Coordinates of C-alpha atoms in Angstrom, one line a residue:
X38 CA -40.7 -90.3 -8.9
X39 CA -38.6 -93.3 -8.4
X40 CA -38.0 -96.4 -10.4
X41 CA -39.4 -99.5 -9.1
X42 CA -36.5 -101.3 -9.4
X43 CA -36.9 -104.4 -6.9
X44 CA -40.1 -104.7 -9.1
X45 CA -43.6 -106.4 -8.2
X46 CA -43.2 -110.0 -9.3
X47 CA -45.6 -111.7 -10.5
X48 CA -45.7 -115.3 -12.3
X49 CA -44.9 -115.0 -16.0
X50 CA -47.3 -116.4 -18.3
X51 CA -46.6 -119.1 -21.2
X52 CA -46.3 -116.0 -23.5
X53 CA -43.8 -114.2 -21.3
X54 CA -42.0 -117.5 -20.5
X55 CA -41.0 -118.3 -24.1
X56 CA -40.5 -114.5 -25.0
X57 CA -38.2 -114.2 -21.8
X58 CA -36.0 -116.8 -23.7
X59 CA -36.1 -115.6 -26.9
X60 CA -34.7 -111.9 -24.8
X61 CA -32.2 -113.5 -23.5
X62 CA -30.6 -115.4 -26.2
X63 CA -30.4 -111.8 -28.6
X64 CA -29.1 -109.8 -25.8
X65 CA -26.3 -112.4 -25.4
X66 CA -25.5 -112.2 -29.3
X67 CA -26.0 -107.9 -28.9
X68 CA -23.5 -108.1 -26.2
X69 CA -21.0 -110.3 -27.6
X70 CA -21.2 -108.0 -30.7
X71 CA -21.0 -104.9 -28.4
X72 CA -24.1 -103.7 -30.6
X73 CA -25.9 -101.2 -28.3
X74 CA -29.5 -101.5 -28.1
X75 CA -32.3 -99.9 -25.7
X76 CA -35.3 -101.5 -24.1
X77 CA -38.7 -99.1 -25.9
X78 CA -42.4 -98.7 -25.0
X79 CA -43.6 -100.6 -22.6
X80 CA -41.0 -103.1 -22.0
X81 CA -38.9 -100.0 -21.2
X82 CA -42.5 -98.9 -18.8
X83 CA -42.4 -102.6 -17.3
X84 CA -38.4 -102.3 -16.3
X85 CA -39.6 -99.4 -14.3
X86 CA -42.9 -100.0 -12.5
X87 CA -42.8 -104.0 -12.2
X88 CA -39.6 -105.0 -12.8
X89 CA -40.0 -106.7 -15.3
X90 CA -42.9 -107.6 -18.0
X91 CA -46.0 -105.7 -17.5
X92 CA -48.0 -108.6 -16.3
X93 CA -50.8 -108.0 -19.0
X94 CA -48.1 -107.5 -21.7
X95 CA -47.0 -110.3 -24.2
X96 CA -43.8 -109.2 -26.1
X97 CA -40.4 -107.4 -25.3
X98 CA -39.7 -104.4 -27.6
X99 CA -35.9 -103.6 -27.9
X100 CA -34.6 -100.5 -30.4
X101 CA -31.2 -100.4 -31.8
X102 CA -29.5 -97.1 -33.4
X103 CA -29.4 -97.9 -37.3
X104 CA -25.8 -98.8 -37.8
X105 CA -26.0 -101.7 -35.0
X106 CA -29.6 -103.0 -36.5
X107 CA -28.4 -103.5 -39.7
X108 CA -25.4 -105.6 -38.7
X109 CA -28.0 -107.1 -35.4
X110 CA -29.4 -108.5 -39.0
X111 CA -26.6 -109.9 -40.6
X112 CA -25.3 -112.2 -37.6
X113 CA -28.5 -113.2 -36.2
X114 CA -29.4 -116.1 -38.1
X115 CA -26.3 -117.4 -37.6
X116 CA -27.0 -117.8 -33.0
X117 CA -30.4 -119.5 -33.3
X118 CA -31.8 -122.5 -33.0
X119 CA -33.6 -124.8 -35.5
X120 CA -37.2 -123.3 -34.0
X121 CA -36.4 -119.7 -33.9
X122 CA -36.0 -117.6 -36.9
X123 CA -35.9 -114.1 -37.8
X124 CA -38.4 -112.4 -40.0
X125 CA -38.4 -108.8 -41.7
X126 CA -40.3 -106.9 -44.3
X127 CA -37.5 -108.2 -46.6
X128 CA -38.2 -111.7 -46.8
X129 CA -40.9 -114.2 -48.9
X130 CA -42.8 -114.7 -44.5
X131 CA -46.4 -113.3 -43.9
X132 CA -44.5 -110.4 -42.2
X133 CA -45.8 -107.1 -42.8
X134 CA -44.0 -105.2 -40.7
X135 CA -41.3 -102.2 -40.7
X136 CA -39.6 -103.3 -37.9
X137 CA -37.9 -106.8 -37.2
X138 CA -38.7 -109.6 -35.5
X139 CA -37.3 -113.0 -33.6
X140 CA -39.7 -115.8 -33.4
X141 CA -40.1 -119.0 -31.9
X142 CA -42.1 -121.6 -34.4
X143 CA -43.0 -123.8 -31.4
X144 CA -45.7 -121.3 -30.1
X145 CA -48.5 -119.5 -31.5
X146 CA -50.5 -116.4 -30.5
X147 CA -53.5 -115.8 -32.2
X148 CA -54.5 -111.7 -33.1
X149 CA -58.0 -110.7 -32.3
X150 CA -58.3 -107.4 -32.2
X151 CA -58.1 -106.7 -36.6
X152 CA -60.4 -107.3 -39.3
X153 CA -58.5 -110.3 -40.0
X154 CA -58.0 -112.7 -37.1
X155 CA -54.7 -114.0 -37.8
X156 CA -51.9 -116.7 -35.9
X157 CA -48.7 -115.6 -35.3
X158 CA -45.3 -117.0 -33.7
X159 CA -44.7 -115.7 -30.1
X160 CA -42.0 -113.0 -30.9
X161 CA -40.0 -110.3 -29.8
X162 CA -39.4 -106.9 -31.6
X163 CA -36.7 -105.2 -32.7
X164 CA -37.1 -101.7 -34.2
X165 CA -34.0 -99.2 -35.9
X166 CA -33.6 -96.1 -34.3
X167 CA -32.7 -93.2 -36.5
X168 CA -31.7 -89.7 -36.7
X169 CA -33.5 -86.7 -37.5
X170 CA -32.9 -83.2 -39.6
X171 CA -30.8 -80.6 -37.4
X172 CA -33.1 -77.4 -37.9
X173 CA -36.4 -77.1 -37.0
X174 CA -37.8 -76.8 -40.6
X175 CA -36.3 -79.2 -41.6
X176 CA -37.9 -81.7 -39.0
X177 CA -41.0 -80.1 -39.5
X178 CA -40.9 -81.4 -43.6
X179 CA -39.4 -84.8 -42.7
X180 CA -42.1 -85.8 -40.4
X181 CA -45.2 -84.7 -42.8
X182 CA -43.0 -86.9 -45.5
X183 CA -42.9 -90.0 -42.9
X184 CA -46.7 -89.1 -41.7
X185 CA -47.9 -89.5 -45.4
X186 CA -46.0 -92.4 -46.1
X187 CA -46.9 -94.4 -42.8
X188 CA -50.7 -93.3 -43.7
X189 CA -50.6 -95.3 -47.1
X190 CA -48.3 -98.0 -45.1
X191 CA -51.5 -98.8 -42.4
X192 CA -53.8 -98.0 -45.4
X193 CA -51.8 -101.0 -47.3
X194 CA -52.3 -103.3 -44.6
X195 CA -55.5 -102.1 -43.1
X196 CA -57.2 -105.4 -42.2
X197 CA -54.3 -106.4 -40.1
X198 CA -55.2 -103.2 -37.9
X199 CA -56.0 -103.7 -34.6
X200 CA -58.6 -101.4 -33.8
X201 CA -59.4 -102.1 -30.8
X202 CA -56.1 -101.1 -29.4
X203 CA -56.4 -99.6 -25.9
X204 CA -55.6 -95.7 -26.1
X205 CA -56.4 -95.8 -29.9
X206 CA -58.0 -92.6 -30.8
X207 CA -61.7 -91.9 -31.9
X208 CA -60.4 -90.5 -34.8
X209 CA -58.3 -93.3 -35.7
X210 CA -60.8 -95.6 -35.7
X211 CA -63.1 -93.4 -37.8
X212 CA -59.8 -93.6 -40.1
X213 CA -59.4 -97.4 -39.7
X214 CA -63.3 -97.9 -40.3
X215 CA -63.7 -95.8 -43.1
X216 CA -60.6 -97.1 -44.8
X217 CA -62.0 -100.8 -44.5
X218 CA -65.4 -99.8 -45.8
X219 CA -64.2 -97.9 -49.0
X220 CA -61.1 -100.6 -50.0
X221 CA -59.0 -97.2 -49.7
X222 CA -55.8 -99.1 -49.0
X223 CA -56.2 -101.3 -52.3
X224 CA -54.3 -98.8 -54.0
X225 CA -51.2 -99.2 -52.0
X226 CA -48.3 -102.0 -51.8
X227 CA -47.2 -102.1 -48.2
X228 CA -43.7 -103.5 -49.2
X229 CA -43.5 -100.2 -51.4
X230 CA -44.5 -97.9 -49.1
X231 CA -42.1 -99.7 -46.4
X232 CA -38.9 -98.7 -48.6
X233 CA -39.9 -95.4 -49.0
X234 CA -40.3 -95.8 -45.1
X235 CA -36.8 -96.9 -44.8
X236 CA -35.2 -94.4 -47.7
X237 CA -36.7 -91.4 -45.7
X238 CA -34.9 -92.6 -42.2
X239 CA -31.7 -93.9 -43.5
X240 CA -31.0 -90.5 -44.4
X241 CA -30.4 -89.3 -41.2
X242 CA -27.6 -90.7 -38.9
X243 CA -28.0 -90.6 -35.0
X244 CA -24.0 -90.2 -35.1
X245 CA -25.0 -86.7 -37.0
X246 CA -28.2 -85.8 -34.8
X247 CA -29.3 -84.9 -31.5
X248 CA -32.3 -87.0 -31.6
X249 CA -32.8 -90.5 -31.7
X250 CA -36.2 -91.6 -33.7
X251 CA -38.3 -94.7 -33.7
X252 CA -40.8 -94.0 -36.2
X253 CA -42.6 -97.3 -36.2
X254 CA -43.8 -98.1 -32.9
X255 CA -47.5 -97.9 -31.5
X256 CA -47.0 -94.2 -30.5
X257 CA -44.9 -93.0 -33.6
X258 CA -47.7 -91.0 -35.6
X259 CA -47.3 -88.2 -32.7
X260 CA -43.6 -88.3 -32.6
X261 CA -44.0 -89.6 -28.5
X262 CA -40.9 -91.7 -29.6
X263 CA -38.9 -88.1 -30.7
X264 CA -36.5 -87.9 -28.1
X265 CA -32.5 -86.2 -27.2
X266 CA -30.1 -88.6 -27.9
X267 CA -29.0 -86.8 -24.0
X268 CA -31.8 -89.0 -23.0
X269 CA -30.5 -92.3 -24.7
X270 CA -26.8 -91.9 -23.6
X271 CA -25.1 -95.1 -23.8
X272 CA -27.7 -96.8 -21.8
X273 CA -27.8 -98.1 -18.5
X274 CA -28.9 -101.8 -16.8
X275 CA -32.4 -101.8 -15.8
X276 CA -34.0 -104.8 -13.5
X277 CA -36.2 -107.1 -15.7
X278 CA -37.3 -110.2 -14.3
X279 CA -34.5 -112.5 -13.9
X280 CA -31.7 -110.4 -15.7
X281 CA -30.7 -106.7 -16.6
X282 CA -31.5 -104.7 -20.1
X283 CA -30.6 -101.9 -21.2
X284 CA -32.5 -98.7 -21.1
X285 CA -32.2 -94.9 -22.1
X286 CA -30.3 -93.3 -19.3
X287 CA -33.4 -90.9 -18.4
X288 CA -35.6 -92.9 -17.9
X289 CA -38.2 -90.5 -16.6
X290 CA -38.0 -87.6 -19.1
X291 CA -38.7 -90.8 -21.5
X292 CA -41.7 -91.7 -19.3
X293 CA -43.4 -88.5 -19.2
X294 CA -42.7 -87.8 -22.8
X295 CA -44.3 -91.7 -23.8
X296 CA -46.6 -92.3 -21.1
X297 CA -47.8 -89.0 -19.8
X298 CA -47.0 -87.8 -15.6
X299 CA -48.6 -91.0 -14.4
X300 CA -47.5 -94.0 -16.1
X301 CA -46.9 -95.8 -12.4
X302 CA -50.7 -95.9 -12.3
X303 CA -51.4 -99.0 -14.4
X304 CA -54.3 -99.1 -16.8
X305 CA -58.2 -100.1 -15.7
X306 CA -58.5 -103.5 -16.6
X307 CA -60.4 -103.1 -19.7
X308 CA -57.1 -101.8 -21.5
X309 CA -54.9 -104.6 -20.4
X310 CA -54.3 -106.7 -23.5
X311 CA -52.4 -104.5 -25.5
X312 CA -52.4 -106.9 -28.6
X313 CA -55.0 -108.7 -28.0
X314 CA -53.3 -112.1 -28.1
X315 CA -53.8 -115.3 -26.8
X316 CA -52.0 -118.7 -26.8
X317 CA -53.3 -120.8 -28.8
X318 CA -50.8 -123.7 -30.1
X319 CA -48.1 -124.9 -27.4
X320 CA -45.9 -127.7 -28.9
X321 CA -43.7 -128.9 -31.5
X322 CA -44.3 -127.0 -35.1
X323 CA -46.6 -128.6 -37.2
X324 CA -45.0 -129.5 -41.2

């Protein structure tokens, strides 16, 4: 099955618009720093079959191994303009997430598909790639350790859930459902249950692994985003829209390992909107 590299075009939205820029001003800092990094999810799916953004989609998702992240973190701040601005679990921002994000303040989404309706900056997503345990057993006991501590993560921040999430499972929205009605999640602080998060994958380099792990994606809880660092390489230049990213080199062992033997099919329509976000403020930010 061949790439679609000359890509269906199609015209980008407001969302993808802004988000395209946001792209392309990290991947000039990433390059400039010679800090690898590897398109993930369904940016990587939308390289492949459109060439670009999934037209339905309304972010870009980019993974770097640990080493690069960290420093990715450091210089950042220091390439962006007044309106963009990075946010991690770290900081004093609303941002409840593992992973990392750069946002622009001049445009906002708003979330619909969570307990809590919520606005957020349009944004683009940067998650740490890690490592994993060398024998099998070992694996096996890391993941349950991860498993458990994601659980009270989502259980943390339950209300800011989207439940609605096409391919969600039945039995993670009986989860979702039953943790909202019974305040299960009251008992846990997401920003402690994020540095247990982060002890548990810093331990494992990708320099001292064959794997290469991103544990905090959509798809993590089955370990879909478990792959061979063969698979990775050092990346190759994939077609998206109006420039190149990179990618893992295999790109179709990480298909059919994320997306299942027919992810050039696209979706029914119904299971489109991903995030279930919508523009909603287009203009200077308000003080």
């Amino acid at each position: 099955m061949e790439a679609n590299t000359a890509g269906e075009k199609h015209e980008l939205s407001q969302i993808q618009e802004k988000v395209l820029e946001i792209t392309k001003l990290v991947v000039k800092v990433l390059d400039e720093h010679h800090i690898t990094y590897y398109m993930q999810g369904g940016t990587f799916l939308g390289a492949i079959r459109h060439g670009g953004f999934i037209p339905w989609d309304d972010d870009v998702d980019l993974g770097i191994p640990r080493e690069g992240y960290e420093r990715f973190l450091e210089i950042i701040g220091d390439y962006l303009p007044p309106y963009m601005k990075l946010q991690t679990w770290y900081d004093r921002t609303p941002h409840h997430y593992y992973f990392s994000r750069v946002v622009d303040t001049r445009y906002k989404v708003r979330r619909t598909g969570s307990a809590d309706e919520r606005e957020e900056y349009i944004w683009l997503d940067i998650f740490p790639l890690d490592g994993m345990p060398k024998t099998a057993p070992a694996r096996a006991l890391h993941k349950v350790r991860l498993l458990v501590r994601r659980l009270r993560y989502h259980a943390s921040s339950i209300r800011k859930v989207n439940i609605n999430r096409p391919g969600r499972s039945a039995l993670e929205k009986f989860l979702i459902r039953f943790i909202l009605k019974t305040g299960f999640g009251s008992r846990f602080r997401y920003k402690g249950e994020l540095r247990e998060i982060e002890r548990l994958l810093t331990k494992y380099s990708i320099d001292d692994s064959d794997w290469v792990l991103n544990f905090m994606g959509q798809q993590s809880w089955r370990f879909v985003e478990l792959m061979p660092k063969a698979w990775y390489g050092e990346g190759k230049p994939y077609a998206f829209e109006d420039i190149t990213l990179n990618g893992p080199v295999d790109y179709e062992n990480y298909m059919l390992q994320y997306f299942g033997p027919d992810y050039m099919t696209p979706p029914p329509e119904g299971d489109r909107n991903a995030h279930a976000a919508y523009l909603v403020e287009a203009g200077p930010e308000k003080e």
